[in-house]
């Protein structure tokens, strides 16, 4: 308001505004500027990969991607409010992470708080928390973020370490906060991620109960076009 009151007063004089209109205009500018700052802060906080937005995603080049479906998910925060999930399958380089970031970016612009993480990094973090007997606190902290993006869930290998922390996270978020998950492997191969088959089935059950599943097929965008 301090930055704008003089220019706004000049405009008020020129346009013959009364005091109420002047005050409303000044407050409106303040709201707009606060909203913009909040979005910038939340985008930064979400650790999205810079430049990966829906406006930089070439939908024409990605024939297998259902553009209206992606736009609907990005423009409607209802599914996050309802704690539903989104699972994006497809081979490496097809644009899964880019789409996940792009959707999250749009949702953040509409006031949703989000956090993008590689699943490997997240599992490591949760394992450290478990070793320090602080796993419930770590999971509770993540529960405060309505939308968590777990990128490349398939890169987590059950024999690397104890990945049951991942199950605990999924179970904790079930019907209370949303997940976007990107994966190279279909559900049928998720027993390679979780310590045992039962846990894989239980995790998938909770994920898909309220979820949109997107399966993108095609060639990597990274490969040179011929
Ligand atoms: P994935 O996560 O499926 O392995 P990425 O989302 O990382 O793939 O995509 C690989 C690279 O190609 C990234 O740099 C991404 O921005 C780019 N890319 C993929 N598909 C598209 C597209 N349709 N339009 C623009 N860039 C794309
Ligand atoms: Mg990726």
Short mmCIF file of C-alpha atoms and ligand atoms in Angstrom, two decimals:
data_model
loop_
_atom_site.label_atom_id
_atom_site.label_comp_id
_atom_site.label_asym_id
_atom_site.label_seq_id
_atom_site.Cartn_x
_atom_site.Cartn_y
_atom_site.Cartn_z
CA UNK A 1 0.00 0.00 0.00
CA UNK A 2 2.91 2.27 0.84
CA UNK A 3 4.31 1.72 -2.65
CA UNK A 4 1.04 2.49 -4.40
CA UNK A 5 -0.88 5.05 -2.37
CA UNK A 6 0.40 8.07 -4.31
CA UNK A 7 -0.14 6.72 -7.82
CA UNK A 8 -3.50 5.39 -6.71
CA UNK A 9 -4.44 8.81 -5.28
CA UNK A 10 -3.53 10.45 -8.58
CA UNK A 11 -5.73 7.99 -10.41
CA UNK A 12 -8.54 8.56 -7.91
CA UNK A 13 -8.36 12.30 -8.52
CA UNK A 14 -8.29 11.90 -12.29
CA UNK A 15 -11.21 9.45 -12.27
CA UNK A 16 -13.18 11.40 -9.63
CA UNK A 17 -13.28 8.47 -7.22
CA UNK A 18 -14.65 8.95 -3.73
CA UNK A 19 -12.77 7.76 -0.65
CA UNK A 20 -14.40 4.29 -0.68
CA UNK A 21 -13.30 3.60 -4.28
CA UNK A 22 -9.81 4.88 -3.52
CA UNK A 23 -9.51 2.64 -0.48
CA UNK A 24 -10.94 -0.37 -2.34
CA UNK A 25 -8.48 0.09 -5.19
CA UNK A 26 -5.53 0.41 -2.82
CA UNK A 27 -6.59 -2.69 -0.87
CA UNK A 28 -7.09 -4.60 -4.09
CA UNK A 29 -3.53 -3.84 -5.22
CA UNK A 30 -2.29 -5.03 -1.84
CA UNK A 31 -4.22 -8.31 -2.17
CA UNK A 32 -2.89 -8.88 -5.70
CA UNK A 33 0.68 -8.23 -4.63
CA UNK A 34 0.38 -10.49 -1.56
CA UNK A 35 -1.11 -13.28 -3.69
CA UNK A 36 1.73 -13.03 -6.19
CA UNK A 37 4.34 -13.12 -3.43
CA UNK A 38 2.62 -16.10 -1.82
CA UNK A 39 2.63 -18.04 -5.10
CA UNK A 40 6.34 -17.31 -5.64
CA UNK A 41 7.07 -18.45 -2.06
CA UNK A 42 5.01 -21.63 -2.38
CA UNK A 43 6.49 -22.56 -5.77
CA UNK A 44 9.97 -22.18 -4.27
CA UNK A 45 9.01 -24.15 -1.18
CA UNK A 46 7.59 -26.97 -3.36
CA UNK A 47 11.05 -27.56 -4.92
CA UNK A 48 9.58 -28.02 -8.39
CA UNK A 49 12.09 -28.40 -11.20
CA UNK A 50 12.45 -24.92 -12.72
CA UNK A 51 10.91 -24.46 -16.16
CA UNK A 52 8.80 -27.65 -16.05
CA UNK A 53 5.36 -26.11 -16.36
CA UNK A 54 2.37 -27.02 -18.51
CA UNK A 55 3.09 -24.04 -20.74
CA UNK A 56 6.53 -25.48 -21.60
CA UNK A 57 5.08 -28.98 -22.16
CA UNK A 58 4.56 -29.68 -25.85
CA UNK A 59 1.26 -31.54 -25.94
CA UNK A 60 1.44 -31.88 -29.73
CA UNK A 61 4.69 -33.82 -29.44
CA UNK A 62 3.20 -36.03 -26.75
CA UNK A 63 0.39 -37.74 -28.65
CA UNK A 64 -0.13 -40.32 -25.92
CA UNK A 65 -0.87 -37.62 -23.35
CA UNK A 66 -4.53 -36.71 -22.94
CA UNK A 67 -4.19 -32.91 -22.80
CA UNK A 68 -7.76 -32.16 -21.61
CA UNK A 69 -7.35 -34.69 -18.79
CA UNK A 70 -4.08 -33.07 -17.66
CA UNK A 71 -5.61 -29.58 -17.86
CA UNK A 72 -8.63 -30.71 -15.86
CA UNK A 73 -6.37 -32.08 -13.10
CA UNK A 74 -4.31 -28.89 -13.09
CA UNK A 75 -7.24 -26.48 -13.10
CA UNK A 76 -9.38 -28.16 -10.49
CA UNK A 77 -8.09 -28.35 -6.94
CA UNK A 78 -11.11 -30.45 -5.92
CA UNK A 79 -9.24 -33.76 -6.11
CA UNK A 80 -6.52 -32.45 -3.78
CA UNK A 81 -9.18 -31.14 -1.38
CA UNK A 82 -10.66 -34.65 -1.38
CA UNK A 83 -7.22 -36.23 -0.78
CA UNK A 84 -7.33 -38.19 -4.04
CA UNK A 85 -4.20 -39.37 -5.81
CA UNK A 86 -2.67 -39.28 -9.26
CA UNK A 87 -0.40 -42.04 -10.55
CA UNK A 88 1.48 -41.46 -13.81
CA UNK A 89 3.00 -44.51 -15.49
CA UNK A 90 5.23 -44.57 -18.52
CA UNK A 91 8.72 -45.31 -19.77
CA UNK A 92 11.69 -43.12 -18.94
CA UNK A 93 11.84 -39.76 -20.72
CA UNK A 94 8.16 -39.71 -21.70
CA UNK A 95 7.46 -36.56 -19.64
CA UNK A 96 6.06 -37.94 -16.36
CA UNK A 97 8.11 -35.71 -14.04
CA UNK A 98 7.52 -32.69 -16.27
CA UNK A 99 3.75 -33.25 -16.16
CA UNK A 100 3.77 -33.83 -12.40
CA UNK A 101 5.64 -30.55 -11.89
CA UNK A 102 3.40 -28.70 -14.34
CA UNK A 103 0.20 -29.89 -12.67
CA UNK A 104 1.59 -29.06 -9.22
CA UNK A 105 2.63 -25.60 -10.40
CA UNK A 106 -0.92 -24.78 -11.53
CA UNK A 107 -2.40 -26.14 -8.32
CA UNK A 108 0.00 -24.01 -6.26
CA UNK A 109 -1.17 -20.95 -8.20
CA UNK A 110 -4.65 -21.82 -6.94
CA UNK A 111 -3.51 -21.92 -3.33
CA UNK A 112 -2.48 -25.58 -2.84
CA UNK A 113 0.74 -26.27 -0.90
CA UNK A 114 2.92 -28.96 -2.49
CA UNK A 115 6.31 -30.64 -2.25
CA UNK A 116 8.18 -32.44 -5.02
CA UNK A 117 10.68 -35.11 -3.98
CA UNK A 118 12.54 -37.96 -5.57
CA UNK A 119 11.17 -41.07 -3.86
CA UNK A 120 14.72 -42.30 -3.21
CA UNK A 121 15.57 -39.10 -1.29
CA UNK A 122 12.31 -39.26 0.62
CA UNK A 123 12.82 -42.90 1.64
CA UNK A 124 16.34 -42.05 2.80
CA UNK A 125 15.00 -39.19 4.86
CA UNK A 126 12.31 -41.35 6.43
CA UNK A 127 14.79 -44.14 7.18
CA UNK A 128 17.01 -41.65 8.98
CA UNK A 129 14.00 -40.46 10.94
CA UNK A 130 13.14 -44.05 11.88
CA UNK A 131 16.70 -44.67 13.09
CA UNK A 132 16.37 -41.59 15.28
CA UNK A 133 12.97 -42.85 16.55
CA UNK A 134 11.36 -39.85 14.92
CA UNK A 135 9.43 -41.48 12.05
CA UNK A 136 5.95 -40.49 13.30
CA UNK A 137 7.06 -36.84 13.56
CA UNK A 138 8.57 -36.93 10.05
CA UNK A 139 5.39 -38.43 8.59
CA UNK A 140 3.22 -35.96 10.52
CA UNK A 141 5.27 -33.07 9.14
CA UNK A 142 4.65 -34.33 5.59
CA UNK A 143 0.94 -34.77 6.38
CA UNK A 144 0.69 -31.00 6.72
CA UNK A 145 1.51 -30.71 2.99
CA UNK A 146 -1.71 -31.44 1.08
CA UNK A 147 0.07 -32.54 -2.11
CA UNK A 148 3.25 -34.60 -2.10
CA UNK A 149 4.87 -35.62 -5.38
CA UNK A 150 6.85 -38.86 -5.17
CA UNK A 151 8.93 -38.90 -8.30
CA UNK A 152 10.20 -42.22 -9.67
CA UNK A 153 8.84 -44.61 -7.07
CA UNK A 154 10.33 -47.50 -9.05
CA UNK A 155 13.88 -46.36 -8.37
CA UNK A 156 13.48 -47.43 -4.78
CA UNK A 157 14.70 -50.99 -4.41
CA UNK A 158 13.47 -53.11 -1.56
CA UNK A 159 16.85 -54.79 -1.15
CA UNK A 160 18.62 -51.41 -0.80
CA UNK A 161 17.17 -50.94 2.66
CA UNK A 162 13.97 -51.09 4.66
CA UNK A 163 11.36 -49.50 2.39
CA UNK A 164 8.43 -50.16 4.70
CA UNK A 165 8.71 -46.44 5.60
CA UNK A 166 7.23 -45.80 2.17
CA UNK A 167 4.25 -47.96 3.02
CA UNK A 168 3.79 -46.11 6.29
CA UNK A 169 3.76 -42.82 4.43
CA UNK A 170 1.18 -44.07 1.90
CA UNK A 171 -0.98 -45.52 4.66
CA UNK A 172 -0.77 -42.28 6.65
CA UNK A 173 -1.87 -40.16 3.68
CA UNK A 174 -4.73 -42.48 2.68
CA UNK A 175 -7.95 -40.41 2.56
CA UNK A 176 -6.24 -37.47 4.28
CA UNK A 177 -3.77 -35.93 1.82
CA UNK A 178 -2.86 -36.35 -1.85
CA UNK A 179 0.00 -37.99 -3.66
CA UNK A 180 1.19 -37.67 -7.23
CA UNK A 181 3.38 -40.67 -8.03
CA UNK A 182 5.43 -41.20 -11.17
CA UNK A 183 6.56 -44.71 -12.00
CA UNK A 184 8.35 -46.60 -14.75
CA UNK A 185 7.02 -49.98 -13.63
CA UNK A 186 3.40 -51.08 -13.66
CA UNK A 187 1.72 -52.08 -10.39
CA UNK A 188 2.50 -55.72 -11.17
CA UNK A 189 6.18 -55.04 -10.50
CA UNK A 190 5.75 -53.08 -7.27
CA UNK A 191 6.67 -56.12 -5.21
CA UNK A 192 10.23 -55.07 -6.15
CA UNK A 193 9.73 -51.84 -4.21
CA UNK A 194 8.11 -53.05 -0.99
CA UNK A 195 9.56 -55.58 1.47
CA UNK A 196 6.90 -58.16 0.65
CA UNK A 197 4.07 -58.85 -1.71
CA UNK A 198 1.34 -58.22 0.90
CA UNK A 199 2.70 -54.78 1.62
CA UNK A 200 2.83 -53.98 -2.11
CA UNK A 201 -0.81 -55.02 -2.49
CA UNK A 202 -1.84 -53.02 0.59
CA UNK A 203 -0.01 -49.92 -0.66
CA UNK A 204 -1.55 -50.17 -4.14
CA UNK A 205 -5.02 -50.69 -2.65
CA UNK A 206 -4.78 -47.49 -0.65
CA UNK A 207 -3.30 -45.52 -3.53
CA UNK A 208 -5.85 -46.49 -6.15
CA UNK A 209 -8.99 -46.37 -3.98
CA UNK A 210 -9.43 -42.69 -4.91
CA UNK A 211 -7.09 -42.07 -7.82
CA UNK A 212 -6.63 -41.07 -11.40
CA UNK A 213 -4.27 -43.43 -13.20
CA UNK A 214 -2.54 -42.18 -16.31
CA UNK A 215 -0.60 -44.52 -18.53
CA UNK A 216 1.60 -42.83 -21.11
CA UNK A 217 3.11 -44.94 -23.84
CA UNK A 218 5.57 -43.92 -26.53
CA UNK A 219 9.17 -42.98 -27.03
CA UNK A 220 11.40 -40.88 -24.84
CA UNK A 221 11.33 -37.14 -25.53
CA UNK A 222 15.05 -37.19 -24.75
CA UNK A 223 15.84 -39.30 -27.81
CA UNK A 224 16.82 -37.38 -30.96
CA UNK A 225 13.92 -37.14 -33.41
CA UNK A 226 14.56 -38.74 -36.81
P1 LIG B 1 10.21 -38.95 -17.24
O1 LIG B 1 9.98 -38.36 -15.89
O2 LIG B 1 9.02 -39.61 -17.82
O3 LIG B 1 11.41 -39.84 -17.29
P2 LIG B 1 10.78 -36.20 -17.94
O4 LIG B 1 9.53 -35.54 -17.51
O5 LIG B 1 11.96 -36.03 -17.07
O6 LIG B 1 10.53 -37.75 -18.23
O7 LIG B 1 11.10 -35.74 -19.42
C1 LIG B 1 12.41 -35.87 -19.98
C2 LIG B 1 12.84 -34.54 -20.57
O8 LIG B 1 12.07 -34.26 -21.72
C3 LIG B 1 12.61 -33.37 -19.63
O9 LIG B 1 13.59 -32.40 -19.85
C4 LIG B 1 11.24 -32.85 -20.05
O10 LIG B 1 11.10 -31.47 -19.76
C5 LIG B 1 11.27 -33.10 -21.54
N1 LIG B 1 9.96 -33.43 -22.08
C6 LIG B 1 9.35 -34.63 -22.10
N2 LIG B 1 8.19 -34.59 -22.76
C7 LIG B 1 8.05 -33.30 -23.16
C8 LIG B 1 7.04 -32.60 -23.91
N3 LIG B 1 5.96 -33.22 -24.40
N4 LIG B 1 7.23 -31.29 -24.13
C9 LIG B 1 8.33 -30.66 -23.66
N5 LIG B 1 9.31 -31.26 -22.98
C10 LIG B 1 9.18 -32.57 -22.72
MG1 LIG B 2 11.12 -38.56 -14.19
#
